[in-house]
PDB file of C-alpha atoms and ligand atoms in Angstrom:
ATOM      1  CA  MET A 296      -0.430 -16.802  15.455  1.00 80.00           C
ATOM      2  CA  TYR A 297      -1.463 -13.613  13.604  1.00 93.00           C
ATOM      3  CA  ASN A 298       0.433 -14.364  10.425  1.00 95.00           C
ATOM      4  CA  MET A 299       0.457 -11.066   8.522  1.00 97.00           C
ATOM      5  CA  LYS A 300       3.707 -11.582   6.641  1.00 96.00           C
ATOM      6  CA  ASP A 301       3.520  -9.968   3.175  1.00 95.00           C
ATOM      7  CA  LYS A 302      -0.200  -9.172   3.482  1.00 98.00           C
ATOM      8  CA  VAL A 303      -0.897  -5.780   1.905  1.00 98.00           C
ATOM      9  CA  VAL A 304      -2.496  -3.663   4.626  1.00 99.00           C
ATOM     10  CA  LEU A 305      -3.748  -0.149   3.817  1.00 99.00           C
ATOM     11  CA  ILE A 306      -4.439   2.292   6.633  1.00 99.00           C
ATOM     12  CA  THR A 307      -6.050   5.653   5.861  1.00 99.00           C
ATOM     13  CA  GLY A 308      -5.088   8.657   7.988  1.00 98.00           C
ATOM     14  CA  SER A 309      -2.050   6.797   9.302  1.00 98.00           C
ATOM     15  CA  GLY A 310       0.358   9.738   9.313  1.00 98.00           C
ATOM     16  CA  ARG A 311      -0.100  10.078  13.055  1.00 97.00           C
ATOM     17  CA  GLY A 312      -2.222   9.045  16.040  1.00 97.00           C
ATOM     18  CA  ILE A 313      -4.226   5.820  16.071  1.00 98.00           C
ATOM     19  CA  GLY A 314      -3.558   5.178  12.365  1.00 98.00           C
ATOM     20  CA  PHE A 315       0.189   5.448  12.882  1.00 98.00           C
ATOM     21  CA  GLY A 316      -0.040   3.059  15.852  1.00 98.00           C
ATOM     22  CA  ILE A 317      -1.925   0.590  13.643  1.00 98.00           C
ATOM     23  CA  ALA A 318       0.685   0.950  10.872  1.00 98.00           C
ATOM     24  CA  GLN A 319       3.486   0.340  13.356  1.00 98.00           C
ATOM     25  CA  LYS A 320       1.801  -2.845  14.590  1.00 98.00           C
ATOM     26  CA  PHE A 321       1.356  -4.286  11.088  1.00 98.00           C
ATOM     27  CA  ALA A 322       4.900  -3.274  10.091  1.00 98.00           C
ATOM     28  CA  GLU A 323       6.158  -5.155  13.176  1.00 98.00           C
ATOM     29  CA  MET A 324       4.255  -8.190  11.881  1.00 98.00           C
ATOM     30  CA  GLN A 325       6.065  -7.837   8.519  1.00 98.00           C
ATOM     31  CA  ALA A 326       2.930  -6.975   6.586  1.00 98.00           C
ATOM     32  CA  LYS A 327       3.373  -4.842   3.470  1.00 98.00           C
ATOM     33  CA  THR A 328       2.118  -1.837   5.401  1.00 98.00           C
ATOM     34  CA  VAL A 329       0.766   1.106   3.416  1.00 99.00           C
ATOM     35  CA  ILE A 330       0.623   4.544   5.024  1.00 98.00           C
ATOM     36  CA  LEU A 331      -2.091   6.705   3.452  1.00 99.00           C
ATOM     37  CA  ASP A 332      -2.629  10.307   4.492  1.00 98.00           C
ATOM     38  CA  ILE A 333      -3.756  13.602   3.116  1.00 98.00           C
ATOM     39  CA  ASN A 334      -0.426  14.841   1.723  1.00 97.00           C
ATOM     40  CA  GLN A 335       2.988  13.501   0.751  1.00 98.00           C
ATOM     41  CA  GLU A 336       4.826  15.391   3.498  1.00 98.00           C
ATOM     42  CA  ILE A 337       2.789  13.744   6.278  1.00 98.00           C
ATOM     43  CA  VAL A 338       3.152  10.348   4.570  1.00 98.00           C
ATOM     44  CA  ASP A 339       6.950  10.659   4.149  1.00 98.00           C
ATOM     45  CA  LYS A 340       7.376  11.728   7.776  1.00 98.00           C
ATOM     46  CA  ALA A 341       5.451   8.683   9.011  1.00 98.00           C
ATOM     47  CA  VAL A 342       7.390   6.287   6.763  1.00 98.00           C
ATOM     48  CA  ASP A 343      10.651   7.853   8.070  1.00 98.00           C
ATOM     49  CA  GLU A 344       9.502   7.503  11.673  1.00 98.00           C
ATOM     50  CA  LEU A 345       8.893   3.796  11.103  1.00 98.00           C
ATOM     51  CA  LYS A 346      12.304   3.516   9.437  1.00 98.00           C
ATOM     52  CA  LYS A 347      13.874   4.920  12.604  1.00 98.00           C
ATOM     53  CA  LEU A 348      12.229   2.015  14.441  1.00 98.00           C
ATOM     54  CA  ASP A 349      13.793  -0.363  11.877  1.00 98.00           C
ATOM     55  CA  LEU A 350      10.379  -0.940  10.318  1.00 98.00           C
ATOM     56  CA  MET A 351       9.458  -0.827   6.651  1.00 97.00           C
ATOM     57  CA  ALA A 352       6.352   0.777   5.148  1.00 98.00           C
ATOM     58  CA  TYR A 353       5.118   2.102   1.807  1.00 98.00           C
ATOM     59  CA  GLY A 354       3.505   5.531   1.538  1.00 98.00           C
ATOM     60  CA  TYR A 355       1.000   7.171  -0.799  1.00 98.00           C
ATOM     61  CA  ALA A 356      -0.757  10.532  -0.498  1.00 98.00           C
ATOM     62  CA  LEU A 357      -4.517  10.003  -0.427  1.00 98.00           C
ATOM     63  CA  ASP A 358      -7.341  12.363   0.471  1.00 98.00           C
ATOM     64  CA  VAL A 359     -10.168   9.908   1.166  1.00 98.00           C
ATOM     65  CA  THR A 360     -12.816  12.446   0.130  1.00 98.00           C
ATOM     66  CA  ASN A 361     -11.580  12.375  -3.471  1.00 98.00           C
ATOM     67  CA  SER A 362     -13.139   9.273  -5.021  1.00 98.00           C
ATOM     68  CA  ASP A 363     -11.235   9.567  -8.345  1.00 98.00           C
ATOM     69  CA  LEU A 364      -7.971   9.761  -6.432  1.00 98.00           C
ATOM     70  CA  VAL A 365      -8.976   6.756  -4.295  1.00 98.00           C
ATOM     71  CA  GLU A 366      -9.481   4.757  -7.497  1.00 98.00           C
ATOM     72  CA  THR A 367      -6.125   5.865  -8.961  1.00 98.00           C
ATOM     73  CA  VAL A 368      -4.132   5.242  -5.778  1.00 98.00           C
ATOM     74  CA  LEU A 369      -5.655   1.786  -5.176  1.00 98.00           C
ATOM     75  CA  LYS A 370      -4.822   0.819  -8.764  1.00 98.00           C
ATOM     76  CA  GLN A 371      -1.243   1.991  -8.233  1.00 98.00           C
ATOM     77  CA  ILE A 372      -0.844   0.106  -4.928  1.00 98.00           C
ATOM     78  CA  ASN A 373      -2.267  -3.061  -6.491  1.00 98.00           C
ATOM     79  CA  GLN A 374       0.249  -2.731  -9.337  1.00 98.00           C
ATOM     80  CA  ASP A 375       3.147  -1.996  -6.995  1.00 98.00           C
ATOM     81  CA  LEU A 376       2.429  -4.578  -4.279  1.00 98.00           C
ATOM     82  CA  GLY A 377       0.414  -7.275  -6.053  1.00 97.00           C
ATOM     83  CA  SER A 378      -2.781  -7.405  -3.973  1.00 98.00           C
ATOM     84  CA  LEU A 379      -5.007  -5.431  -1.603  1.00 98.00           C
ATOM     85  CA  ASP A 380      -5.667  -7.639   1.434  1.00 98.00           C
ATOM     86  CA  VAL A 381      -6.723  -5.439   4.350  1.00 98.00           C
ATOM     87  CA  LEU A 382      -8.271  -1.951   4.414  1.00 99.00           C
ATOM     88  CA  ILE A 383      -8.433  -0.014   7.661  1.00 99.00           C
ATOM     89  CA  ASN A 384     -10.648   3.065   7.288  1.00 99.00           C
ATOM     90  CA  ASN A 385      -9.197   5.245  10.037  1.00 98.00           C
ATOM     91  CA  ALA A 386      -9.032   8.793   8.588  1.00 98.00           C
ATOM     92  CA  GLY A 387     -11.283  11.025  10.641  1.00 98.00           C
ATOM     93  CA  ILE A 388     -11.778  14.601  11.783  1.00 97.00           C
ATOM     94  CA  THR A 389     -13.890  16.527  14.289  1.00 96.00           C
ATOM     95  CA  LYS A 390     -15.484  19.964  13.945  1.00 97.00           C
ATOM     96  CA  ASP A 391     -17.369  20.307  17.187  1.00 95.00           C
ATOM     97  CA  ASN A 392     -20.209  22.723  17.765  1.00 96.00           C
ATOM     98  CA  LEU A 393     -23.605  22.651  19.395  1.00 97.00           C
ATOM     99  CA  LEU A 394     -26.268  21.552  16.914  1.00 97.00           C
ATOM    100  CA  MET A 395     -27.956  24.958  17.125  1.00 97.00           C
ATOM    101  CA  ARG A 396     -24.763  26.746  16.105  1.00 98.00           C
ATOM    102  CA  MET A 397     -23.355  24.139  13.753  1.00 98.00           C
ATOM    103  CA  LYS A 398     -22.472  25.533  10.328  1.00 98.00           C
ATOM    104  CA  GLU A 399     -23.381  23.552   7.248  1.00 98.00           C
ATOM    105  CA  SER A 400     -19.673  23.533   6.368  1.00 98.00           C
ATOM    106  CA  GLU A 401     -18.850  21.864   9.727  1.00 98.00           C
ATOM    107  CA  TRP A 402     -21.505  19.214   9.153  1.00 98.00           C
ATOM    108  CA  ASP A 403     -20.379  18.569   5.546  1.00 98.00           C
ATOM    109  CA  ALA A 404     -16.660  18.415   6.331  1.00 98.00           C
ATOM    110  CA  VAL A 405     -17.039  15.755   9.035  1.00 98.00           C
ATOM    111  CA  ILE A 406     -19.531  13.636   7.088  1.00 99.00           C
ATOM    112  CA  ASN A 407     -17.321  13.898   3.989  1.00 98.00           C
ATOM    113  CA  VAL A 408     -14.092  12.700   5.579  1.00 99.00           C
ATOM    114  CA  ASN A 409     -15.438  10.207   8.129  1.00 98.00           C
ATOM    115  CA  LEU A 410     -18.424   8.634   6.381  1.00 99.00           C
ATOM    116  CA  LYS A 411     -18.028   9.355   2.675  1.00 98.00           C
ATOM    117  CA  GLY A 412     -14.287   8.689   2.911  1.00 99.00           C
ATOM    118  CA  THR A 413     -15.035   5.248   4.369  1.00 99.00           C
ATOM    119  CA  TYR A 414     -17.594   4.608   1.624  1.00 98.00           C
ATOM    120  CA  ASN A 415     -15.170   5.767  -1.112  1.00 98.00           C
ATOM    121  CA  CYS A 416     -12.336   3.500  -0.005  1.00 99.00           C
ATOM    122  CA  THR A 417     -14.603   0.513   0.721  1.00 98.00           C
ATOM    123  CA  GLN A 418     -16.447   0.763  -2.566  1.00 98.00           C
ATOM    124  CA  LYS A 419     -13.287   1.109  -4.632  1.00 98.00           C
ATOM    125  CA  ILE A 420     -11.331  -1.649  -2.869  1.00 98.00           C
ATOM    126  CA  CYS A 421     -14.093  -4.251  -2.808  1.00 96.00           C
ATOM    127  CA  ARG A 422     -13.782  -4.787  -6.580  1.00 96.00           C
ATOM    128  CA  TYR A 423     -10.217  -6.034  -6.030  1.00 98.00           C
ATOM    129  CA  MET A 424     -11.161  -8.048  -2.945  1.00 98.00           C
ATOM    130  CA  MET A 425     -14.090  -9.689  -4.769  1.00 98.00           C
ATOM    131  CA  LYS A 426     -11.752 -10.761  -7.568  1.00 97.00           C
ATOM    132  CA  GLN A 427      -9.286 -12.122  -5.008  1.00 96.00           C
ATOM    133  CA  LYS A 428     -12.170 -13.805  -3.140  1.00 97.00           C
ATOM    134  CA  SER A 429     -10.667 -12.592   0.122  1.00 98.00           C
ATOM    135  CA  GLY A 430     -10.294  -9.411   2.085  1.00 98.00           C
ATOM    136  CA  VAL A 431     -10.758  -7.723   5.429  1.00 98.00           C
ATOM    137  CA  ILE A 432     -12.215  -4.272   6.039  1.00 99.00           C
ATOM    138  CA  ILE A 433     -11.942  -2.618   9.451  1.00 99.00           C
ATOM    139  CA  ASN A 434     -13.710   0.677  10.060  1.00 99.00           C
ATOM    140  CA  ILE A 435     -12.678   2.917  12.930  1.00 99.00           C
ATOM    141  CA  ALA A 436     -15.944   4.243  14.372  1.00 99.00           C
ATOM    142  CA  SER A 437     -16.269   5.682  17.902  1.00 98.00           C
ATOM    143  CA  VAL A 438     -18.263   5.175  21.089  1.00 98.00           C
ATOM    144  CA  ILE A 439     -19.747   8.583  20.207  1.00 97.00           C
ATOM    145  CA  GLY A 440     -21.433   6.882  17.221  1.00 98.00           C
ATOM    146  CA  ILE A 441     -23.247   4.640  19.712  1.00 98.00           C
ATOM    147  CA  MET A 442     -24.043   6.984  22.592  1.00 96.00           C
ATOM    148  CA  GLY A 443     -24.007  10.454  20.958  1.00 97.00           C
ATOM    149  CA  ASN A 444     -22.364  13.501  22.510  1.00 94.00           C
ATOM    150  CA  ALA A 445     -23.412  17.097  23.044  1.00 95.00           C
ATOM    151  CA  GLY A 446     -21.444  19.297  20.647  1.00 95.00           C
ATOM    152  CA  GLN A 447     -20.646  16.434  18.275  1.00 96.00           C
ATOM    153  CA  ALA A 448     -23.835  15.839  16.247  1.00 98.00           C
ATOM    154  CA  ASN A 449     -21.871  15.737  12.977  1.00 98.00           C
ATOM    155  CA  TYR A 450     -19.210  13.399  14.372  1.00 98.00           C
ATOM    156  CA  ALA A 451     -21.769  11.125  16.098  1.00 98.00           C
ATOM    157  CA  ALA A 452     -23.830  10.891  12.895  1.00 98.00           C
ATOM    158  CA  SER A 453     -20.726  10.073  10.850  1.00 99.00           C
ATOM    159  CA  LYS A 454     -19.623   7.344  13.262  1.00 98.00           C
ATOM    160  CA  GLY A 455     -23.137   5.889  13.659  1.00 99.00           C
ATOM    161  CA  GLY A 456     -23.255   5.863   9.865  1.00 99.00           C
ATOM    162  CA  ILE A 457     -19.962   3.977   9.742  1.00 99.00           C
ATOM    163  CA  ILE A 458     -21.378   1.293  12.056  1.00 99.00           C
ATOM    164  CA  ALA A 459     -24.428   0.846   9.782  1.00 99.00           C
ATOM    165  CA  LEU A 460     -22.219   0.911   6.667  1.00 99.00           C
ATOM    166  CA  THR A 461     -20.046  -1.806   8.230  1.00 99.00           C
ATOM    167  CA  LYS A 462     -23.062  -4.102   8.720  1.00 99.00           C
ATOM    168  CA  SER A 463     -24.271  -3.602   5.136  1.00 98.00           C
ATOM    169  CA  THR A 464     -20.747  -4.163   3.806  1.00 98.00           C
ATOM    170  CA  ALA A 465     -20.468  -7.368   5.853  1.00 98.00           C
ATOM    171  CA  LYS A 466     -23.805  -8.662   4.523  1.00 98.00           C
ATOM    172  CA  GLU A 467     -23.070  -7.810   0.883  1.00 98.00           C
ATOM    173  CA  LEU A 468     -19.549  -9.208   0.793  1.00 98.00           C
ATOM    174  CA  ALA A 469     -19.657 -12.226   3.117  1.00 98.00           C
ATOM    175  CA  SER A 470     -20.310 -14.651   0.252  1.00 98.00           C
ATOM    176  CA  ARG A 471     -17.073 -13.420  -1.392  1.00 98.00           C
ATOM    177  CA  ASN A 472     -15.044 -14.237   1.740  1.00 98.00           C
ATOM    178  CA  ILE A 473     -14.694 -10.572   2.686  1.00 98.00           C
ATOM    179  CA  ARG A 474     -15.235  -9.646   6.322  1.00 98.00           C
ATOM    180  CA  ALA A 475     -16.075  -6.167   7.600  1.00 99.00           C
ATOM    181  CA  ASN A 476     -16.036  -5.075  11.243  1.00 99.00           C
ATOM    182  CA  ALA A 477     -15.978  -1.789  13.115  1.00 99.00           C
ATOM    183  CA  ILE A 478     -13.981  -0.765  16.153  1.00 99.00           C
ATOM    184  CA  ALA A 479     -15.437   1.845  18.496  1.00 98.00           C
ATOM    185  CA  PRO A 480     -12.614   3.453  20.453  1.00 98.00           C
ATOM    186  CA  GLY A 481     -13.390   5.366  23.622  1.00 97.00           C
ATOM    187  CA  PHE A 482     -10.939   8.105  24.626  1.00 95.00           C
ATOM    188  CA  ILE A 483      -7.512   7.436  23.172  1.00 96.00           C
ATOM    189  CA  GLU A 484      -4.468   9.674  23.744  1.00 93.00           C
ATOM    190  CA  THR A 485      -3.704  11.305  20.354  1.00 90.00           C
ATOM    191  CA  ASP A 486      -3.507  14.810  18.838  1.00 85.00           C
ATOM    192  CA  MET A 487      -7.288  14.614  18.384  1.00 81.00           C
ATOM    193  CA  THR A 488      -7.829  14.448  22.159  1.00 83.00           C
ATOM    194  CA  ALA A 489      -4.738  16.505  23.146  1.00 85.00           C
ATOM    195  CA  SER A 490      -6.731  19.750  22.921  1.00 82.00           C
ATOM    196  CA  LEU A 491      -9.088  18.658  25.719  1.00 82.00           C
ATOM    197  CA  SER A 492      -8.577  20.543  28.988  1.00 84.00           C
ATOM    198  CA  PRO A 493      -7.148  18.619  31.993  1.00 86.00           C
ATOM    199  CA  GLU A 494     -10.542  19.012  33.735  1.00 86.00           C
ATOM    200  CA  VAL A 495     -12.372  17.392  30.818  1.00 81.00           C
ATOM    201  CA  VAL A 496      -9.808  14.570  30.650  1.00 84.00           C
ATOM    202  CA  GLU A 497     -10.205  14.009  34.402  1.00 86.00           C
ATOM    203  CA  SER A 498     -13.991  13.915  34.132  1.00 85.00           C
ATOM    204  CA  TYR A 499     -13.770  11.392  31.274  1.00 83.00           C
ATOM    205  CA  ALA A 500     -11.298   9.276  33.234  1.00 87.00           C
ATOM    206  CA  LYS A 501     -13.758   9.183  36.155  1.00 91.00           C
ATOM    207  CA  ALA A 502     -16.436   7.779  33.830  1.00 92.00           C
ATOM    208  CA  ILE A 503     -14.115   5.034  32.539  1.00 96.00           C
ATOM    209  CA  PRO A 504     -14.144   1.908  34.749  1.00 96.00           C
ATOM    210  CA  LEU A 505     -10.475   1.208  33.928  1.00 96.00           C
ATOM    211  CA  GLY A 506      -9.771   4.788  35.062  1.00 93.00           C
ATOM    212  CA  LYS A 507      -7.560   6.067  32.249  1.00 92.00           C
ATOM    213  CA  MET A 508      -7.457   6.965  28.570  1.00 93.00           C
ATOM    214  CA  GLY A 509      -6.394   4.322  26.043  1.00 96.00           C
ATOM    215  CA  GLN A 510      -3.377   4.207  23.743  1.00 97.00           C
ATOM    216  CA  ALA A 511      -3.191   3.814  19.949  1.00 98.00           C
ATOM    217  CA  GLU A 512      -1.704   0.379  20.570  1.00 98.00           C
ATOM    218  CA  ASP A 513      -4.949  -0.768  22.222  1.00 98.00           C
ATOM    219  CA  ILE A 514      -6.768  -0.151  18.928  1.00 98.00           C
ATOM    220  CA  ALA A 515      -3.901  -1.593  16.862  1.00 98.00           C
ATOM    221  CA  ASN A 516      -4.005  -4.878  18.815  1.00 98.00           C
ATOM    222  CA  LEU A 517      -7.673  -5.400  17.934  1.00 98.00           C
ATOM    223  CA  CYS A 518      -7.026  -4.461  14.281  1.00 98.00           C
ATOM    224  CA  LEU A 519      -4.366  -7.133  14.146  1.00 98.00           C
ATOM    225  CA  PHE A 520      -6.722  -9.769  15.547  1.00 98.00           C
ATOM    226  CA  LEU A 521      -9.616  -8.767  13.253  1.00 98.00           C
ATOM    227  CA  ALA A 522      -7.333  -8.770  10.202  1.00 98.00           C
ATOM    228  CA  SER A 523      -5.988 -12.229  11.025  1.00 98.00           C
ATOM    229  CA  ASP A 524      -7.377 -15.653  10.207  1.00 97.00           C
ATOM    230  CA  GLU A 525      -8.006 -16.105  13.931  1.00 97.00           C
ATOM    231  CA  ALA A 526     -11.035 -13.818  13.407  1.00 98.00           C
ATOM    232  CA  LYS A 527     -12.295 -15.732  10.350  1.00 98.00           C
ATOM    233  CA  TYR A 528     -15.803 -16.247  11.803  1.00 98.00           C
ATOM    234  CA  ILE A 529     -16.309 -12.624  12.899  1.00 98.00           C
ATOM    235  CA  THR A 530     -18.058 -10.156  10.601  1.00 98.00           C
ATOM    236  CA  GLY A 531     -20.510  -7.262  10.859  1.00 98.00           C
ATOM    237  CA  GLN A 532     -19.581  -6.545  14.471  1.00 98.00           C
ATOM    238  CA  THR A 533     -18.731  -3.352  16.313  1.00 98.00           C
ATOM    239  CA  ILE A 534     -16.268  -3.920  19.120  1.00 98.00           C
ATOM    240  CA  ASN A 535     -15.678  -1.248  21.745  1.00 98.00           C
ATOM    241  CA  VAL A 536     -12.173  -0.519  23.003  1.00 98.00           C
ATOM    242  CA  ASP A 537     -13.003   1.992  25.695  1.00 98.00           C
ATOM    243  CA  GLY A 538     -11.861   0.854  29.129  1.00 98.00           C
ATOM    244  CA  GLY A 539     -15.451  -0.159  29.859  1.00 98.00           C
ATOM    245  CA  LEU A 540     -16.926   3.326  29.225  1.00 96.00           C
ATOM    246  CA  ILE A 541     -20.088   1.884  27.679  1.00 95.00           C
ATOM    247  CA  MET A 542     -21.370  -1.612  28.305  1.00 95.00           C
TER     248      MET A 542
HETATM  249  N1  NAD B  49      -8.538   9.745  19.664  1.00 86.12           N
HETATM  250  C1  NAD B  49      -9.677   9.279  20.127  1.00 86.12           C
HETATM  251  O1  NAD B  49      -9.965   9.343  21.317  1.00 86.12           O
HETATM  252  C2  NAD B  49     -10.660   8.616  19.196  1.00 86.12           C
HETATM  253  C3  NAD B  49     -11.801   8.059  19.757  1.00 86.12           C
HETATM  254  C4  NAD B  49     -12.729   7.430  18.942  1.00 86.12           C
HETATM  255  C5  NAD B  49     -12.495   7.359  17.574  1.00 86.12           C
HETATM  256  N2  NAD B  49     -11.368   7.925  17.054  1.00 86.12           N
HETATM  257  C6  NAD B  49     -11.195   7.818  15.598  1.00 86.12           C
HETATM  258  O2  NAD B  49      -9.943   7.250  15.304  1.00 86.12           O
HETATM  259  C7  NAD B  49      -9.464   7.775  14.060  1.00 86.12           C
HETATM  260  C8  NAD B  49      -8.081   8.342  14.253  1.00 86.12           C
HETATM  261  O3  NAD B  49      -8.144   9.360  15.229  1.00 86.12           O
HETATM  262  P1  NAD B  49      -6.858  10.054  15.857  1.00 86.12           P
HETATM  263  O4  NAD B  49      -7.183  10.384  17.264  1.00 86.12           O
HETATM  264  O5  NAD B  49      -5.637   9.272  15.552  1.00 86.12           O
HETATM  265  O6  NAD B  49      -6.866  11.419  15.008  1.00 86.12           O
HETATM  266  P2  NAD B  49      -5.675  12.342  14.497  1.00 86.12           P
HETATM  267  O7  NAD B  49      -6.288  13.669  14.251  1.00 86.12           O
HETATM  268  O8  NAD B  49      -4.495  12.252  15.415  1.00 86.12           O
HETATM  269  O9  NAD B  49      -5.273  11.646  13.101  1.00 86.12           O
HETATM  270  C9  NAD B  49      -6.147  11.634  12.013  1.00 86.12           C
HETATM  271  C10 NAD B  49      -5.358  11.450  10.743  1.00 86.12           C
HETATM  272  O10 NAD B  49      -6.274  11.459   9.642  1.00 86.12           O
HETATM  273  C11 NAD B  49      -5.729  12.248   8.603  1.00 86.12           C
HETATM  274  N3  NAD B  49      -6.782  12.781   7.739  1.00 86.12           N
HETATM  275  C12 NAD B  49      -7.662  13.780   7.998  1.00 86.12           C
HETATM  276  N4  NAD B  49      -8.434  14.021   6.924  1.00 86.12           N
HETATM  277  C13 NAD B  49      -8.034  13.159   5.959  1.00 86.12           C
HETATM  278  C14 NAD B  49      -8.447  12.913   4.622  1.00 86.12           C
HETATM  279  N5  NAD B  49      -9.413  13.634   4.047  1.00 86.12           N
HETATM  280  N6  NAD B  49      -7.829  11.929   3.917  1.00 86.12           N
HETATM  281  C15 NAD B  49      -6.834  11.206   4.476  1.00 86.12           C
HETATM  282  N7  NAD B  49      -6.395  11.390   5.737  1.00 86.12           N
HETATM  283  C16 NAD B  49      -7.001  12.357   6.468  1.00 86.12           C
HETATM  284  C17 NAD B  49      -4.968  13.351   9.315  1.00 86.12           C
HETATM  285  O11 NAD B  49      -4.014  13.979   8.455  1.00 86.12           O
HETATM  286  C18 NAD B  49      -4.350  12.588  10.479  1.00 86.12           C
HETATM  287  O12 NAD B  49      -3.098  12.049  10.136  1.00 86.12           O
HETATM  288  C19 NAD B  49     -10.506   8.797  13.613  1.00 86.12           C
HETATM  289  O13 NAD B  49     -11.408   8.200  12.713  1.00 86.12           O
HETATM  290  C20 NAD B  49     -11.208   9.151  14.899  1.00 86.12           C
HETATM  291  O14 NAD B  49     -12.519   9.614  14.676  1.00 86.12           O
HETATM  292  C21 NAD B  49     -10.455   8.556  17.824  1.00 86.12           C
END
């Protein structure tokens, strides 16, 4: 089950947090796991951390907002590892502010990394996947992209956009045996949520039927399933991993 051996799996923003958890999972499954993050230092640290766990991964610096760099790095990985089988668009940022006070720079930064970054990587990789006549794309969205959130108009728009982009990608590429799905995490314990006050965390936990925040591994487990042949008839879907927060 879940045979990922030697599949080339690229995960953006996998230097830490959910992305790192996903990388760890695929490395455990003996995939050719590729850590991608914004600079070489972050990438090297993540690869070393996996080494300490007796796991092997490859690392490349990649800022997903730079489309020329995306093209160059994908070409290099394809040359180095022989194929590009799975892309997990996970890189994401927040710059929260109430809509009324939101600066244009805060709007642009979040849309650029979360939505345009996903577009850049998807558009550049699908050429390779179309040639291969196989591929899997998994986009990390958010429950906020479905339900919205006060103070996160930019983030909600970017994640709602990712869900729509996923459906269009799935429709355009299905005939080439390429599947695209989105995962909408709820509240997952990472650096991104570490800055929340204990009161906010407690109020979120109260709203979650399973009564607690999730772990990176909860997202990684679904990535593994969606990337595998066991999910061969699933495309264009958004699957929530949120302890039941929205249903
Ligand atoms: N943590 C949560 O509760 C939660 C909930 C829903 C969705 N998500 C989504 O999951 C993803 C991962 O979140 P996380 O909590 O692990 O965040 P995180 O901040 O811990 O990690 C994000 C990673 O993305 C990298 N990154 C940022 N900008 C980049 C760029 N331009 N190019 C390449 N890499 C870049 C960062 O360096 C970092 O390693 C994000 O897309 C986030 O929106 C998280």
